[in-house]
XYZ file of C-alpha atoms in Angstrom:
207
model
C 6.058 18.646 13.283
C 4.132 16.441 10.747
C 2.642 14.064 13.196
C 1.448 17.294 15.109
C -0.169 18.578 11.508
C -2.257 15.269 11.188
C -4.949 16.833 13.177
C -5.054 20.039 11.428
C -3.412 19.457 7.805
C -5.538 22.274 6.249
C -3.499 24.917 8.115
C -0.950 27.039 5.856
C 1.938 25.728 7.493
C 1.200 21.723 7.346
C -0.232 21.874 3.717
C 2.981 23.474 2.553
C 5.014 20.692 4.045
C 2.713 17.571 3.969
C 2.745 17.561 0.319
C 1.291 14.066 -1.228
C 0.225 13.414 2.680
C -3.068 15.364 1.761
C -3.925 12.487 -0.626
C -3.546 9.916 2.302
C -5.063 11.911 4.965
C -8.127 13.051 2.720
C -8.797 9.352 1.656
C -8.509 8.039 5.354
C -11.195 10.824 6.059
C -13.450 9.663 3.510
C -12.979 6.044 4.065
C -13.787 6.723 7.643
C -16.865 8.707 6.822
C -18.071 5.796 4.366
C -17.516 3.482 7.184
C -19.720 5.450 9.375
C -22.541 5.431 6.752
C -22.086 1.874 6.290
C -22.666 0.984 9.879
C -25.732 3.489 10.306
C -27.365 2.023 7.036
C -26.935 -1.462 8.518
C -28.958 -0.492 11.361
C -31.558 1.310 9.308
C -32.069 -0.783 6.480
C -34.506 -4.113 6.717
C -34.322 -6.900 4.032
C -35.927 -10.372 4.416
C -37.378 -9.641 7.957
C -34.284 -8.442 9.537
C -31.769 -5.691 9.499
C -29.124 -6.066 6.792
C -26.423 -5.199 9.714
C -27.179 -8.827 10.847
C -26.150 -10.330 7.408
C -22.810 -11.990 7.804
C -21.710 -10.585 4.076
C -22.477 -6.803 5.722
C -20.468 -7.348 8.679
C -17.562 -8.900 6.782
C -17.551 -5.605 4.490
C -17.670 -3.397 7.665
C -14.977 -5.343 9.470
C -12.790 -5.292 6.296
C -13.138 -1.711 5.857
C -12.176 -0.783 9.635
C -8.997 -3.127 9.139
C -8.022 -1.217 6.024
C -8.747 2.120 7.459
C -6.856 1.599 10.642
C -3.921 0.209 8.588
C -3.753 3.278 6.351
C -3.887 5.675 9.228
C -0.924 3.804 10.922
C 1.072 4.025 7.963
C 0.424 7.819 7.515
C 1.761 8.461 11.246
C 4.533 6.104 10.233
C 5.419 8.255 7.209
C 5.043 11.489 9.083
C 7.147 10.368 12.035
C 9.913 9.393 9.275
C 9.681 12.939 7.587
C 10.413 14.355 10.973
C 13.559 11.903 11.425
C 14.877 11.967 8.263
C 13.109 14.792 5.741
C 11.261 14.380 3.195
C 14.181 12.679 1.213
C 14.751 9.896 3.710
C 11.130 9.225 3.808
C 10.649 8.861 0.007
C 9.503 5.100 0.533
C 6.951 6.070 3.026
C 5.503 8.801 0.820
C 5.178 6.579 -2.033
C 3.215 4.174 0.216
C 0.915 6.600 1.322
C 0.482 7.792 -2.048
C -0.504 4.002 -3.336
C -2.369 3.263 -0.182
C -4.575 5.916 0.505
C -6.675 6.511 -2.861
C -6.955 2.519 -3.228
C -8.383 2.506 0.432
C -11.135 5.169 -0.608
C -11.883 3.435 -3.690
C -12.192 0.010 -2.235
C -14.187 1.048 1.010
C -16.643 2.941 -1.401
C -17.260 -0.103 -3.596
C -18.348 -1.695 -0.148
C -20.534 0.945 0.913
C -22.235 0.966 -2.751
C -22.904 -2.657 -2.036
C -24.512 -2.060 1.257
C -26.296 1.091 0.206
C -27.536 -0.505 -3.545
C -28.867 2.246 -5.887
C -28.986 4.926 -3.084
C -25.215 4.419 -2.995
C -24.407 5.473 -6.496
C -27.029 8.415 -6.590
C -26.676 12.128 -5.176
C -28.374 11.118 -1.912
C -25.185 10.264 -0.054
C -21.474 11.257 -0.734
C -20.519 7.792 -1.417
C -20.468 7.844 -5.230
C -18.474 11.217 -5.201
C -15.799 9.828 -3.010
C -15.519 6.761 -5.207
C -14.821 9.152 -8.031
C -12.311 11.179 -5.821
C -10.711 8.039 -4.714
C -10.114 6.669 -8.276
C -9.212 10.030 -9.316
C -6.565 10.178 -7.039
C -4.909 7.053 -8.151
C -4.063 8.706 -11.354
C -3.240 12.198 -10.059
C 0.252 13.516 -9.190
C 1.585 10.258 -10.626
C -0.314 6.897 -11.087
C -0.093 4.099 -8.766
C 2.441 2.207 -11.337
C 4.905 5.229 -10.922
C 4.866 5.204 -7.260
C 5.072 1.609 -7.194
C 8.014 1.400 -9.814
C 9.968 3.821 -7.289
C 8.905 2.050 -4.366
C 10.327 -1.261 -5.286
C 13.707 0.347 -6.620
C 14.032 2.078 -2.674
C 12.997 -1.269 -1.287
C 15.455 -3.381 -3.285
C 18.415 -1.099 -2.885
C 17.691 -0.672 0.947
C 17.738 -4.628 1.322
C 21.015 -4.610 -0.808
C 22.237 -2.525 1.552
C 21.183 -4.015 4.652
C 22.181 -7.610 3.523
C 25.132 -7.034 1.422
C 26.523 -9.761 -0.882
C 25.350 -13.197 0.254
C 26.741 -16.510 -0.986
C 24.667 -19.613 -2.359
C 26.379 -23.202 -1.851
C 25.011 -25.950 -4.098
C 25.580 -28.717 -6.677
C 25.527 -27.567 -9.801
C 22.673 -28.617 -11.956
C 23.350 -30.533 -15.607
C 22.203 -27.225 -17.414
C 24.276 -24.680 -15.453
C 27.036 -27.171 -15.729
C 26.503 -27.058 -19.607
C 26.563 -23.204 -19.452
C 30.016 -23.135 -17.799
C 31.521 -26.084 -19.777
C 31.741 -28.195 -16.431
C 30.586 -31.563 -15.190
C 27.466 -31.919 -13.573
C 27.658 -32.099 -9.474
C 30.565 -29.713 -9.474
C 30.299 -27.985 -6.003
C 29.448 -24.375 -6.731
C 29.504 -21.032 -4.529
C 27.644 -18.218 -6.167
C 28.222 -14.743 -4.398
C 25.220 -12.532 -5.191
C 25.230 -8.708 -5.177
C 22.184 -6.832 -7.188
C 22.321 -8.120 -10.645
C 26.020 -9.574 -10.562
C 26.730 -13.187 -9.774
C 30.344 -14.743 -9.400
C 30.450 -18.454 -9.476
C 33.263 -20.296 -7.799
C 33.645 -23.844 -8.493
C 36.238 -26.537 -7.632
C 37.058 -26.039 -11.145
C 37.667 -22.051 -11.083
C 36.108 -19.010 -10.940
C 33.217 -17.841 -13.851
């Protein structure tokens, strides 16, 4: 359902389902538009006797923008597929990811476009300045980046714990660790770690 909506997310049915996907898709679209403008500018503008599109720095900006856009586009598709499979609750981690990545993408591509366009890039002659502001605003709207990153980190750590379960570390105890437990340095220790709880079993007992 959501993957089909990506081609026409403005329809009533899709817009009610996608929620924060609007941010990601809008920003991917804006970034793609700015990339097109950057490429055209590289062919039209000349400096120091040659087109600026022949300058390595300009080509690097275009290449980085292309990579970032394609990565974000694939992430949005992955998030939509997860929503189809597991619903919005099951895809909370991906929803957070697209909300973090989308606005940052538009903001970063706009900065590169401004460098290529120079003064024209911050004027009203192109949509770049407006897109820059929109990208920056969306990093605050509907929850700032920090809120979504905090949520994503919690979900990620919980998923790792579920997948991995408790794990054990075997080592000889350092002097500092032995002192804390009142043991002699060099005692063989096995630490069982789960989340924030650590149980240490040594040759001298359990701690």
